[in-house]
PDB file of C-alpha atoms in Angstrom:
ATOM      1  CA  UNK A   1       0.000   0.000   0.000  1.00 54.00           C
ATOM      2  CA  UNK A   2       2.817   2.420   0.859  1.00 61.00           C
ATOM      3  CA  UNK A   3       4.507   1.673  -2.462  1.00 72.00           C
ATOM      4  CA  UNK A   4       1.317   2.534  -4.352  1.00 73.00           C
ATOM      5  CA  UNK A   5       0.998   5.826  -2.479  1.00 66.00           C
ATOM      6  CA  UNK A   6       4.642   6.722  -3.098  1.00 72.00           C
ATOM      7  CA  UNK A   7       4.427   6.073  -6.823  1.00 82.00           C
ATOM      8  CA  UNK A   8       1.108   7.908  -7.072  1.00 80.00           C
ATOM      9  CA  UNK A   9       2.513  10.880  -5.134  1.00 77.00           C
ATOM     10  CA  UNK A  10       5.426  11.102  -7.566  1.00 84.00           C
ATOM     11  CA  UNK A  11       3.093  11.136 -10.567  1.00 85.00           C
ATOM     12  CA  UNK A  12       0.879  13.742  -8.888  1.00 82.00           C
ATOM     13  CA  UNK A  13       3.976  15.890  -8.389  1.00 81.00           C
ATOM     14  CA  UNK A  14       4.931  15.524 -12.062  1.00 87.00           C
ATOM     15  CA  UNK A  15       1.388  16.387 -13.111  1.00 86.00           C
ATOM     16  CA  UNK A  16       1.383  19.505 -10.937  1.00 84.00           C
ATOM     17  CA  UNK A  17       4.731  20.611 -12.394  1.00 85.00           C
ATOM     18  CA  UNK A  18       3.347  20.308 -15.937  1.00 89.00           C
ATOM     19  CA  UNK A  19       0.268  22.358 -15.033  1.00 87.00           C
ATOM     20  CA  UNK A  20       2.427  25.078 -13.445  1.00 83.00           C
ATOM     21  CA  UNK A  21       4.718  25.229 -16.487  1.00 86.00           C
ATOM     22  CA  UNK A  22       1.742  25.297 -18.842  1.00 89.00           C
ATOM     23  CA  UNK A  23       0.222  28.181 -16.868  1.00 85.00           C
ATOM     24  CA  UNK A  24       3.479  30.155 -16.816  1.00 84.00           C
ATOM     25  CA  UNK A  25       3.915  29.838 -20.597  1.00 87.00           C
ATOM     26  CA  UNK A  26       0.359  31.061 -21.163  1.00 87.00           C
ATOM     27  CA  UNK A  27       0.907  34.059 -18.895  1.00 84.00           C
ATOM     28  CA  UNK A  28       3.726  35.190 -21.163  1.00 83.00           C
ATOM     29  CA  UNK A  29       1.088  35.543 -23.882  1.00 84.00           C
ATOM     30  CA  UNK A  30      -1.479  37.166 -21.605  1.00 82.00           C
ATOM     31  CA  UNK A  31      -3.689  34.088 -21.415  1.00 83.00           C
ATOM     32  CA  UNK A  32      -5.030  33.325 -17.937  1.00 78.00           C
ATOM     33  CA  UNK A  33      -6.095  29.847 -16.893  1.00 78.00           C
ATOM     34  CA  UNK A  34      -8.166  28.773 -13.911  1.00 74.00           C
ATOM     35  CA  UNK A  35      -6.645  26.903 -10.970  1.00 70.00           C
ATOM     36  CA  UNK A  36      -7.414  23.279 -10.201  1.00 72.00           C
ATOM     37  CA  UNK A  37      -6.871  20.107 -12.217  1.00 77.00           C
ATOM     38  CA  UNK A  38     -10.487  19.905 -13.329  1.00 79.00           C
ATOM     39  CA  UNK A  39     -10.520  23.463 -14.653  1.00 80.00           C
ATOM     40  CA  UNK A  40      -7.115  22.919 -16.242  1.00 85.00           C
ATOM     41  CA  UNK A  41      -8.447  19.980 -18.266  1.00 86.00           C
ATOM     42  CA  UNK A  42     -11.255  22.162 -19.589  1.00 86.00           C
ATOM     43  CA  UNK A  43      -9.240  25.343 -20.197  1.00 87.00           C
ATOM     44  CA  UNK A  44      -6.235  23.648 -21.815  1.00 89.00           C
ATOM     45  CA  UNK A  45      -8.268  22.010 -24.588  1.00 88.00           C
ATOM     46  CA  UNK A  46     -10.155  25.237 -25.196  1.00 88.00           C
ATOM     47  CA  UNK A  47      -6.982  27.344 -25.429  1.00 89.00           C
ATOM     48  CA  UNK A  48      -5.163  24.903 -27.701  1.00 89.00           C
ATOM     49  CA  UNK A  49      -8.158  24.825 -30.047  1.00 88.00           C
ATOM     50  CA  UNK A  50      -8.468  28.626 -30.145  1.00 86.00           C
ATOM     51  CA  UNK A  51      -6.626  29.884 -33.226  1.00 84.00           C
ATOM     52  CA  UNK A  52      -7.489  33.497 -32.410  1.00 83.00           C
ATOM     53  CA  UNK A  53      -5.126  33.820 -29.428  1.00 84.00           C
ATOM     54  CA  UNK A  54      -1.571  35.125 -29.776  1.00 83.00           C
ATOM     55  CA  UNK A  55       0.231  31.798 -29.345  1.00 87.00           C
ATOM     56  CA  UNK A  56       3.012  31.269 -31.868  1.00 90.00           C
ATOM     57  CA  UNK A  57       3.078  27.983 -33.781  1.00 90.00           C
ATOM     58  CA  UNK A  58       6.146  26.908 -31.825  1.00 92.00           C
ATOM     59  CA  UNK A  59       4.541  27.684 -28.462  1.00 91.00           C
ATOM     60  CA  UNK A  60       1.278  26.027 -29.497  1.00 91.00           C
ATOM     61  CA  UNK A  61       3.173  22.848 -30.395  1.00 92.00           C
ATOM     62  CA  UNK A  62       5.118  22.979 -27.135  1.00 93.00           C
ATOM     63  CA  UNK A  63       1.890  23.340 -25.150  1.00 93.00           C
ATOM     64  CA  UNK A  64       0.330  20.512 -27.139  1.00 93.00           C
ATOM     65  CA  UNK A  65       3.241  18.276 -26.197  1.00 94.00           C
ATOM     66  CA  UNK A  66       2.868  19.292 -22.536  1.00 93.00           C
ATOM     67  CA  UNK A  67      -0.836  18.495 -22.772  1.00 93.00           C
ATOM     68  CA  UNK A  68       0.014  15.019 -24.086  1.00 94.00           C
ATOM     69  CA  UNK A  69       2.434  14.519 -21.192  1.00 93.00           C
ATOM     70  CA  UNK A  70      -0.267  15.668 -18.784  1.00 92.00           C
ATOM     71  CA  UNK A  71      -2.799  13.188 -20.166  1.00 93.00           C
ATOM     72  CA  UNK A  72      -0.320  10.327 -19.934  1.00 93.00           C
ATOM     73  CA  UNK A  73       0.591  11.090 -16.317  1.00 92.00           C
ATOM     74  CA  UNK A  74      -3.015  11.849 -15.387  1.00 89.00           C
ATOM     75  CA  UNK A  75      -3.989   8.400 -16.623  1.00 91.00           C
ATOM     76  CA  UNK A  76      -1.297   6.839 -14.422  1.00 91.00           C
ATOM     77  CA  UNK A  77      -2.614   8.757 -11.401  1.00 86.00           C
ATOM     78  CA  UNK A  78      -6.150   7.535 -12.119  1.00 87.00           C
ATOM     79  CA  UNK A  79      -4.966   3.946 -12.508  1.00 89.00           C
ATOM     80  CA  UNK A  80      -2.960   4.018  -9.281  1.00 85.00           C
ATOM     81  CA  UNK A  81      -5.884   5.598  -7.432  1.00 79.00           C
ATOM     82  CA  UNK A  82      -8.019   2.708  -8.606  1.00 81.00           C
ATOM     83  CA  UNK A  83      -5.472   0.187  -7.333  1.00 80.00           C
ATOM     84  CA  UNK A  84      -5.328   1.916  -3.952  1.00 71.00           C
ATOM     85  CA  UNK A  85      -9.102   2.013  -3.637  1.00 70.00           C
ATOM     86  CA  UNK A  86      -9.344  -1.643  -4.623  1.00 73.00           C
ATOM     87  CA  UNK A  87      -6.722  -2.619  -2.054  1.00 69.00           C
ATOM     88  CA  UNK A  88      -8.462  -0.538   0.590  1.00 59.00           C
ATOM     89  CA  UNK A  89     -11.626  -2.631   0.253  1.00 62.00           C
ATOM     90  CA  UNK A  90      -9.733  -5.681   1.513  1.00 59.00           C
ATOM     91  CA  UNK A  91      -7.958  -3.982   4.423  1.00 55.00           C
ATOM     92  CA  UNK A  92      -9.681  -4.319   7.799  1.00 54.00           C
ATOM     93  CA  UNK A  93      -8.009  -1.218   9.255  1.00 45.00           C
ATOM     94  CA  UNK A  94      -9.044   0.862   6.260  1.00 45.00           C
ATOM     95  CA  UNK A  95     -12.607  -0.406   6.470  1.00 48.00           C
ATOM     96  CA  UNK A  96     -12.838   0.666  10.107  1.00 46.00           C
ATOM     97  CA  UNK A  97     -11.720   4.138   9.050  1.00 40.00           C
ATOM     98  CA  UNK A  98     -14.742   4.393   6.754  1.00 43.00           C
ATOM     99  CA  UNK A  99     -16.738   5.303   9.835  1.00 44.00           C
ATOM    100  CA  UNK A 100     -14.832   8.611  10.028  1.00 39.00           C
ATOM    101  CA  UNK A 101     -16.759  11.382   8.187  1.00 39.00           C
ATOM    102  CA  UNK A 102     -15.224  12.948   5.079  1.00 37.00           C
ATOM    103  CA  UNK A 103     -12.424  10.396   4.626  1.00 36.00           C
ATOM    104  CA  UNK A 104     -12.513   8.855   1.162  1.00 42.00           C
ATOM    105  CA  UNK A 105     -10.845   5.627   0.018  1.00 44.00           C
ATOM    106  CA  UNK A 106      -7.505   7.311  -0.665  1.00 38.00           C
ATOM    107  CA  UNK A 107      -7.558   9.051   2.701  1.00 40.00           C
ATOM    108  CA  UNK A 108      -8.519   5.843   4.473  1.00 39.00           C
ATOM    109  CA  UNK A 109      -5.648   3.920   2.905  1.00 39.00           C
ATOM    110  CA  UNK A 110      -3.256   6.730   3.701  1.00 38.00           C
ATOM    111  CA  UNK A 111      -4.342   6.948   7.335  1.00 38.00           C
ATOM    112  CA  UNK A 112      -3.947   3.197   7.706  1.00 38.00           C
ATOM    113  CA  UNK A 113      -0.215   3.345   6.948  1.00 40.00           C
ATOM    114  CA  UNK A 114       2.159   3.179   9.947  1.00 34.00           C
ATOM    115  CA  UNK A 115       3.461   6.621   9.104  1.00 31.00           C
ATOM    116  CA  UNK A 116       2.447   8.617   6.074  1.00 39.00           C
ATOM    117  CA  UNK A 117       5.260  10.388   4.207  1.00 37.00           C
ATOM    118  CA  UNK A 118       3.695  13.846   4.315  1.00 38.00           C
ATOM    119  CA  UNK A 119       3.330  13.534   8.081  1.00 41.00           C
ATOM    120  CA  UNK A 120       6.969  12.514   8.347  1.00 42.00           C
ATOM    121  CA  UNK A 121       8.177  15.453   6.307  1.00 43.00           C
ATOM    122  CA  UNK A 122       5.941  17.856   8.211  1.00 43.00           C
ATOM    123  CA  UNK A 123       7.195  16.598  11.562  1.00 45.00           C
ATOM    124  CA  UNK A 124      10.790  16.756  10.376  1.00 47.00           C
ATOM    125  CA  UNK A 125      10.196  20.259   9.078  1.00 46.00           C
ATOM    126  CA  UNK A 126       8.977  21.455  12.479  1.00 43.00           C
ATOM    127  CA  UNK A 127      12.221  20.194  14.019  1.00 43.00           C
ATOM    128  CA  UNK A 128      14.648  21.193  11.269  1.00 45.00           C
ATOM    129  CA  UNK A 129      16.582  23.796  13.173  1.00 42.00           C
ATOM    130  CA  UNK A 130      16.868  24.162  16.864  1.00 43.00           C
ATOM    131  CA  UNK A 131      18.343  27.566  17.767  1.00 41.00           C
ATOM    132  CA  UNK A 132      21.797  26.115  18.427  1.00 39.00           C
ATOM    133  CA  UNK A 133      21.971  23.846  15.406  1.00 42.00           C
ATOM    134  CA  UNK A 134      22.236  24.439  11.669  1.00 43.00           C
ATOM    135  CA  UNK A 135      22.743  20.819  10.632  1.00 47.00           C
ATOM    136  CA  UNK A 136      20.125  18.117  10.298  1.00 47.00           C
ATOM    137  CA  UNK A 137      20.497  14.530  11.500  1.00 49.00           C
ATOM    138  CA  UNK A 138      18.044  11.659  11.095  1.00 46.00           C
ATOM    139  CA  UNK A 139      18.506  10.514  14.724  1.00 51.00           C
ATOM    140  CA  UNK A 140      17.304  13.723  16.465  1.00 47.00           C
ATOM    141  CA  UNK A 141      14.723  14.317  13.733  1.00 48.00           C
ATOM    142  CA  UNK A 142      13.164  10.970  14.636  1.00 46.00           C
ATOM    143  CA  UNK A 143      13.522  11.363  18.402  1.00 50.00           C
ATOM    144  CA  UNK A 144      11.860  14.783  18.168  1.00 46.00           C
ATOM    145  CA  UNK A 145       8.594  12.924  17.573  1.00 46.00           C
ATOM    146  CA  UNK A 146       9.513   9.814  19.602  1.00 46.00           C
ATOM    147  CA  UNK A 147       9.922   7.712  16.457  1.00 46.00           C
ATOM    148  CA  UNK A 148      12.491   5.021  15.826  1.00 48.00           C
ATOM    149  CA  UNK A 149      15.128   5.920  13.250  1.00 48.00           C
ATOM    150  CA  UNK A 150      13.993   2.914  11.229  1.00 49.00           C
ATOM    151  CA  UNK A 151      10.580   4.557  10.863  1.00 51.00           C
ATOM    152  CA  UNK A 152      12.049   7.562   9.073  1.00 48.00           C
ATOM    153  CA  UNK A 153      14.414   5.404   7.028  1.00 46.00           C
ATOM    154  CA  UNK A 154      11.448   3.269   5.928  1.00 54.00           C
ATOM    155  CA  UNK A 155       9.689   6.385   4.724  1.00 54.00           C
ATOM    156  CA  UNK A 156      12.838   7.916   3.204  1.00 52.00           C
ATOM    157  CA  UNK A 157      15.100   5.000   2.134  1.00 51.00           C
ATOM    158  CA  UNK A 158      17.593   7.348   0.468  1.00 51.00           C
ATOM    159  CA  UNK A 159      18.197   9.093   3.789  1.00 53.00           C
ATOM    160  CA  UNK A 160      18.486  12.823   4.319  1.00 57.00           C
ATOM    161  CA  UNK A 161      18.436  13.666   0.608  1.00 62.00           C
ATOM    162  CA  UNK A 162      14.969  12.187   0.224  1.00 65.00           C
ATOM    163  CA  UNK A 163      13.778  13.730   3.487  1.00 64.00           C
ATOM    164  CA  UNK A 164      15.040  17.143   2.355  1.00 64.00           C
ATOM    165  CA  UNK A 165      13.242  16.792  -0.959  1.00 67.00           C
ATOM    166  CA  UNK A 166       9.974  15.896   0.772  1.00 68.00           C
ATOM    167  CA  UNK A 167      10.274  18.899   3.092  1.00 67.00           C
ATOM    168  CA  UNK A 168      11.057  21.246   0.185  1.00 71.00           C
ATOM    169  CA  UNK A 169       8.087  20.019  -1.823  1.00 70.00           C
ATOM    170  CA  UNK A 170       5.788  20.259   1.176  1.00 68.00           C
ATOM    171  CA  UNK A 171       6.820  23.824   2.045  1.00 67.00           C
ATOM    172  CA  UNK A 172       6.601  25.137  -1.524  1.00 69.00           C
ATOM    173  CA  UNK A 173       3.226  23.448  -2.110  1.00 66.00           C
ATOM    174  CA  UNK A 174       1.628  26.222  -0.037  1.00 65.00           C
ATOM    175  CA  UNK A 175       3.075  29.035  -2.164  1.00 68.00           C
ATOM    176  CA  UNK A 176       0.142  30.938  -3.758  1.00 68.00           C
ATOM    177  CA  UNK A 177       1.800  33.285  -6.267  1.00 72.00           C
ATOM    178  CA  UNK A 178       1.207  31.030  -9.291  1.00 66.00           C
ATOM    179  CA  UNK A 179      -2.526  31.267  -8.712  1.00 69.00           C
ATOM    180  CA  UNK A 180      -2.539  35.002  -8.012  1.00 74.00           C
ATOM    181  CA  UNK A 181      -0.789  36.057 -11.226  1.00 70.00           C
ATOM    182  CA  UNK A 182      -3.381  34.148 -13.273  1.00 67.00           C
ATOM    183  CA  UNK A 183      -6.354  36.070 -11.864  1.00 71.00           C
ATOM    184  CA  UNK A 184      -8.091  38.380 -14.328  1.00 69.00           C
ATOM    185  CA  UNK A 185      -8.225  41.280 -11.863  1.00 74.00           C
ATOM    186  CA  UNK A 186      -4.493  41.169 -11.187  1.00 77.00           C
ATOM    187  CA  UNK A 187      -3.742  41.142 -14.913  1.00 77.00           C
ATOM    188  CA  UNK A 188      -5.887  44.219 -15.480  1.00 81.00           C
ATOM    189  CA  UNK A 189      -4.337  46.383 -12.745  1.00 88.00           C
ATOM    190  CA  UNK A 190      -0.666  46.107 -11.651  1.00 90.00           C
ATOM    191  CA  UNK A 191      -1.376  48.009  -8.448  1.00 91.00           C
ATOM    192  CA  UNK A 192      -3.801  45.271  -7.382  1.00 90.00           C
ATOM    193  CA  UNK A 193      -1.666  42.469  -8.778  1.00 90.00           C
ATOM    194  CA  UNK A 194       1.607  43.552  -7.193  1.00 93.00           C
ATOM    195  CA  UNK A 195      -0.027  44.129  -3.810  1.00 92.00           C
ATOM    196  CA  UNK A 196      -1.550  40.659  -3.870  1.00 90.00           C
ATOM    197  CA  UNK A 197       1.768  39.110  -4.871  1.00 90.00           C
ATOM    198  CA  UNK A 198       3.622  41.053  -2.176  1.00 91.00           C
ATOM    199  CA  UNK A 199       1.050  40.116   0.486  1.00 91.00           C
ATOM    200  CA  UNK A 200       1.290  36.444  -0.471  1.00 87.00           C
ATOM    201  CA  UNK A 201       5.096  36.478  -0.338  1.00 87.00           C
ATOM    202  CA  UNK A 202       5.139  38.253   3.035  1.00 89.00           C
ATOM    203  CA  UNK A 203       2.594  35.833   4.514  1.00 87.00           C
ATOM    204  CA  UNK A 204       4.390  32.790   3.126  1.00 82.00           C
ATOM    205  CA  UNK A 205       7.679  33.674   4.839  1.00 84.00           C
ATOM    206  CA  UNK A 206       6.073  34.871   8.087  1.00 86.00           C
ATOM    207  CA  UNK A 207       5.964  31.564  10.097  1.00 82.00           C
ATOM    208  CA  UNK A 208       9.116  30.553  12.022  1.00 81.00           C
ATOM    209  CA  UNK A 209       9.072  27.258  10.106  1.00 76.00           C
ATOM    210  CA  UNK A 210       9.752  29.168   6.883  1.00 78.00           C
ATOM    211  CA  UNK A 211      12.884  30.674   8.422  1.00 81.00           C
ATOM    212  CA  UNK A 212      14.052  27.254   9.588  1.00 79.00           C
ATOM    213  CA  UNK A 213      13.420  25.959   6.079  1.00 76.00           C
ATOM    214  CA  UNK A 214      15.704  28.564   4.510  1.00 81.00           C
ATOM    215  CA  UNK A 215      18.383  28.018   7.144  1.00 81.00           C
ATOM    216  CA  UNK A 216      18.315  24.306   6.344  1.00 76.00           C
ATOM    217  CA  UNK A 217      18.784  24.971   2.632  1.00 79.00           C
ATOM    218  CA  UNK A 218      21.683  27.347   3.294  1.00 81.00           C
ATOM    219  CA  UNK A 219      23.398  25.063   5.822  1.00 79.00           C
ATOM    220  CA  UNK A 220      22.945  21.735   4.045  1.00 76.00           C
ATOM    221  CA  UNK A 221      22.989  22.866   0.409  1.00 78.00           C
ATOM    222  CA  UNK A 222      26.798  22.620  -0.042  1.00 81.00           C
ATOM    223  CA  UNK A 223      26.786  19.019   1.212  1.00 77.00           C
ATOM    224  CA  UNK A 224      23.611  17.982  -0.581  1.00 75.00           C
ATOM    225  CA  UNK A 225      23.404  19.685  -4.011  1.00 77.00           C
ATOM    226  CA  UNK A 226      20.077  17.950  -4.678  1.00 76.00           C
ATOM    227  CA  UNK A 227      18.581  20.004  -1.844  1.00 73.00           C
ATOM    228  CA  UNK A 228      19.469  23.283  -3.545  1.00 78.00           C
ATOM    229  CA  UNK A 229      18.265  21.940  -6.886  1.00 80.00           C
ATOM    230  CA  UNK A 230      14.929  20.913  -5.340  1.00 77.00           C
ATOM    231  CA  UNK A 231      14.597  24.314  -3.663  1.00 77.00           C
ATOM    232  CA  UNK A 232      14.795  26.076  -7.013  1.00 80.00           C
ATOM    233  CA  UNK A 233      12.971  23.462  -9.082  1.00 78.00           C
ATOM    234  CA  UNK A 234       9.916  23.139  -6.854  1.00 71.00           C
ATOM    235  CA  UNK A 235       9.504  26.723  -5.716  1.00 71.00           C
ATOM    236  CA  UNK A 236      11.972  29.503  -6.290  1.00 76.00           C
ATOM    237  CA  UNK A 237      12.207  29.169 -10.077  1.00 81.00           C
ATOM    238  CA  UNK A 238       8.435  28.821 -10.696  1.00 78.00           C
ATOM    239  CA  UNK A 239       7.876  31.752  -8.322  1.00 80.00           C
ATOM    240  CA  UNK A 240      10.377  33.955 -10.125  1.00 84.00           C
ATOM    241  CA  UNK A 241       9.118  32.918 -13.559  1.00 85.00           C
ATOM    242  CA  UNK A 242       5.531  33.707 -12.602  1.00 85.00           C
ATOM    243  CA  UNK A 243       6.385  37.165 -11.240  1.00 88.00           C
ATOM    244  CA  UNK A 244       8.660  37.880 -14.217  1.00 90.00           C
ATOM    245  CA  UNK A 245       5.955  36.823 -16.704  1.00 88.00           C
ATOM    246  CA  UNK A 246       3.403  38.998 -14.905  1.00 89.00           C
ATOM    247  CA  UNK A 247       5.672  42.044 -14.944  1.00 92.00           C
ATOM    248  CA  UNK A 248       6.646  41.494 -18.587  1.00 91.00           C
ATOM    249  CA  UNK A 249       2.981  41.228 -19.530  1.00 89.00           C
ATOM    250  CA  UNK A 250       2.352  44.599 -17.908  1.00 91.00           C
ATOM    251  CA  UNK A 251       5.195  45.903 -20.050  1.00 92.00           C
ATOM    252  CA  UNK A 252       3.584  44.489 -23.207  1.00 90.00           C
ATOM    253  CA  UNK A 253       0.311  46.175 -22.228  1.00 89.00           C
ATOM    254  CA  UNK A 254       2.146  49.496 -22.027  1.00 91.00           C
ATOM    255  CA  UNK A 255       1.521  49.945 -18.311  1.00 92.00           C
ATOM    256  CA  UNK A 256       5.105  49.377 -17.190  1.00 94.00           C
ATOM    257  CA  UNK A 257       8.373  50.190 -18.915  1.00 94.00           C
ATOM    258  CA  UNK A 258      10.335  46.941 -18.621  1.00 94.00           C
ATOM    259  CA  UNK A 259      13.715  46.345 -20.237  1.00 93.00           C
ATOM    260  CA  UNK A 260      14.770  43.318 -18.168  1.00 94.00           C
ATOM    261  CA  UNK A 261      11.898  41.329 -16.681  1.00 93.00           C
ATOM    262  CA  UNK A 262      14.158  39.041 -14.656  1.00 92.00           C
ATOM    263  CA  UNK A 263      15.920  41.954 -12.977  1.00 94.00           C
ATOM    264  CA  UNK A 264      12.631  43.765 -12.344  1.00 95.00           C
ATOM    265  CA  UNK A 265      11.130  40.671 -10.710  1.00 93.00           C
ATOM    266  CA  UNK A 266      14.169  40.248  -8.462  1.00 93.00           C
ATOM    267  CA  UNK A 267      14.040  43.903  -7.496  1.00 95.00           C
ATOM    268  CA  UNK A 268      10.367  43.710  -6.578  1.00 95.00           C
ATOM    269  CA  UNK A 269      10.723  40.560  -4.478  1.00 92.00           C
ATOM    270  CA  UNK A 270      13.843  42.016  -2.869  1.00 93.00           C
ATOM    271  CA  UNK A 271      11.848  45.014  -1.652  1.00 94.00           C
ATOM    272  CA  UNK A 272       9.722  42.570   0.370  1.00 92.00           C
ATOM    273  CA  UNK A 273      12.242  39.905   1.343  1.00 91.00           C
ATOM    274  CA  UNK A 274      15.011  42.210   2.526  1.00 89.00           C
ATOM    275  CA  UNK A 275      13.140  43.948   5.374  1.00 90.00           C
ATOM    276  CA  UNK A 276      10.819  41.063   6.343  1.00 89.00           C
ATOM    277  CA  UNK A 277      12.747  37.860   5.626  1.00 88.00           C
ATOM    278  CA  UNK A 278      16.518  37.933   5.459  1.00 86.00           C
ATOM    279  CA  UNK A 279      17.040  39.835   8.678  1.00 85.00           C
ATOM    280  CA  UNK A 280      15.317  36.895  10.436  1.00 87.00           C
ATOM    281  CA  UNK A 281      17.193  34.242   8.459  1.00 86.00           C
ATOM    282  CA  UNK A 282      20.451  35.786   9.648  1.00 82.00           C
ATOM    283  CA  UNK A 283      19.463  35.345  13.274  1.00 80.00           C
ATOM    284  CA  UNK A 284      17.532  38.406  14.433  1.00 79.00           C
ATOM    285  CA  UNK A 285      14.280  37.006  15.813  1.00 76.00           C
ATOM    286  CA  UNK A 286      12.173  40.011  14.959  1.00 80.00           C
ATOM    287  CA  UNK A 287       8.397  39.929  14.855  1.00 84.00           C
ATOM    288  CA  UNK A 288       6.477  42.328  12.673  1.00 87.00           C
ATOM    289  CA  UNK A 289       2.967  43.543  13.320  1.00 89.00           C
ATOM    290  CA  UNK A 290       0.345  43.397  10.608  1.00 89.00           C
ATOM    291  CA  UNK A 291       0.628  47.163  10.230  1.00 92.00           C
ATOM    292  CA  UNK A 292       4.401  46.938   9.802  1.00 92.00           C
ATOM    293  CA  UNK A 293       4.086  44.229   7.142  1.00 91.00           C
ATOM    294  CA  UNK A 294       1.436  46.251   5.359  1.00 93.00           C
ATOM    295  CA  UNK A 295       3.721  49.298   5.364  1.00 95.00           C
ATOM    296  CA  UNK A 296       6.541  47.253   3.788  1.00 94.00           C
ATOM    297  CA  UNK A 297       4.163  45.919   1.128  1.00 94.00           C
ATOM    298  CA  UNK A 298       2.726  49.354   0.321  1.00 95.00           C
ATOM    299  CA  UNK A 299       6.178  50.911   0.080  1.00 95.00           C
ATOM    300  CA  UNK A 300       7.474  48.077  -2.104  1.00 95.00           C
ATOM    301  CA  UNK A 301       4.626  48.484  -4.584  1.00 95.00           C
ATOM    302  CA  UNK A 302       4.878  52.289  -4.556  1.00 95.00           C
ATOM    303  CA  UNK A 303       8.648  52.233  -5.105  1.00 96.00           C
ATOM    304  CA  UNK A 304       8.405  49.659  -7.887  1.00 96.00           C
ATOM    305  CA  UNK A 305       5.557  51.393  -9.725  1.00 95.00           C
ATOM    306  CA  UNK A 306       7.167  54.774  -9.172  1.00 94.00           C
ATOM    307  CA  UNK A 307      10.195  53.553 -11.110  1.00 94.00           C
ATOM    308  CA  UNK A 308       8.640  51.313 -13.760  1.00 95.00           C
ATOM    309  CA  UNK A 309       5.171  52.726 -14.421  1.00 94.00           C
ATOM    310  CA  UNK A 310       4.904  54.437 -17.796  1.00 91.00           C
ATOM    311  CA  UNK A 311       4.557  58.149 -17.244  1.00 84.00           C
ATOM    312  CA  UNK A 312       1.748  59.894 -19.142  1.00 76.00           C
ATOM    313  CA  UNK A 313       3.027  62.207 -21.842  1.00 69.00           C
ATOM    314  CA  UNK A 314       2.726  65.874 -21.005  1.00 56.00           C
ATOM    315  CA  UNK A 315       0.358  67.817 -23.220  1.00 55.00           C
ATOM    316  CA  UNK A 316       1.848  70.558 -25.325  1.00 53.00           C
ATOM    317  CA  UNK A 317       0.663  74.034 -24.441  1.00 50.00           C
TER     318      UNK A 317
END
């Protein structure tokens, strides 16, 4: 049962990555797409069949290939879900869990496992960095939750590398920027869009766990290159690409004057991260009030728009 869940989780991750990439490519052409797998299935076929949009032949073919990859992986997810549900019908523990409201067959099978991987990664994430330590070890990570080391090794056979990857994927899964930049209202008004992006970024990095997460990446990255690669692959790169595509689209619409979208995106995020995030990562345990965070967000948007917004041409006398 655990093997089925692990394989299914990997395919779900691949499917999500394809959807995110598909959405980012469309944003570069000013085409918004709804969130959610169900809406993606509907919107993707509609967009690919629409010859009136601004997609180039090359991009349309690339998106078509991504759509084919999505369908193939989606079919695997459906098949594995069926296997899990079928197995659950013959498991006594799972059947007893059916008495719990709102737990479906997949949830029942997952709960019946000795220790579910997401729970393991979440527990490990809450421990990741004690104030006096910047290195992670399986032994104290397990003892933090009174688990045997074998329990964690069973869930993460590859050791710390696999545990790191699970933590990275879990943390970045809550990042909302990809959804925000696709909203119609944010595309129509950069003042609204940038404030929503800035608010999401500030809220995402607010919990102490987020600081511990970054400290782990910094401390362990040189020893475990896969950790740094996962950090960028599963979160930082999609985040930056989404913000860059949003800003570049505002430039195409004539609202902003953008010469280098990558640099502009880094500058905007830096206006938020520098005062609210990095000072805490470096060890100053500062807490910001809601009003203080709002002031940072407002100033970041005002500074950015003050520099990049296209100035109206003065009328001749």
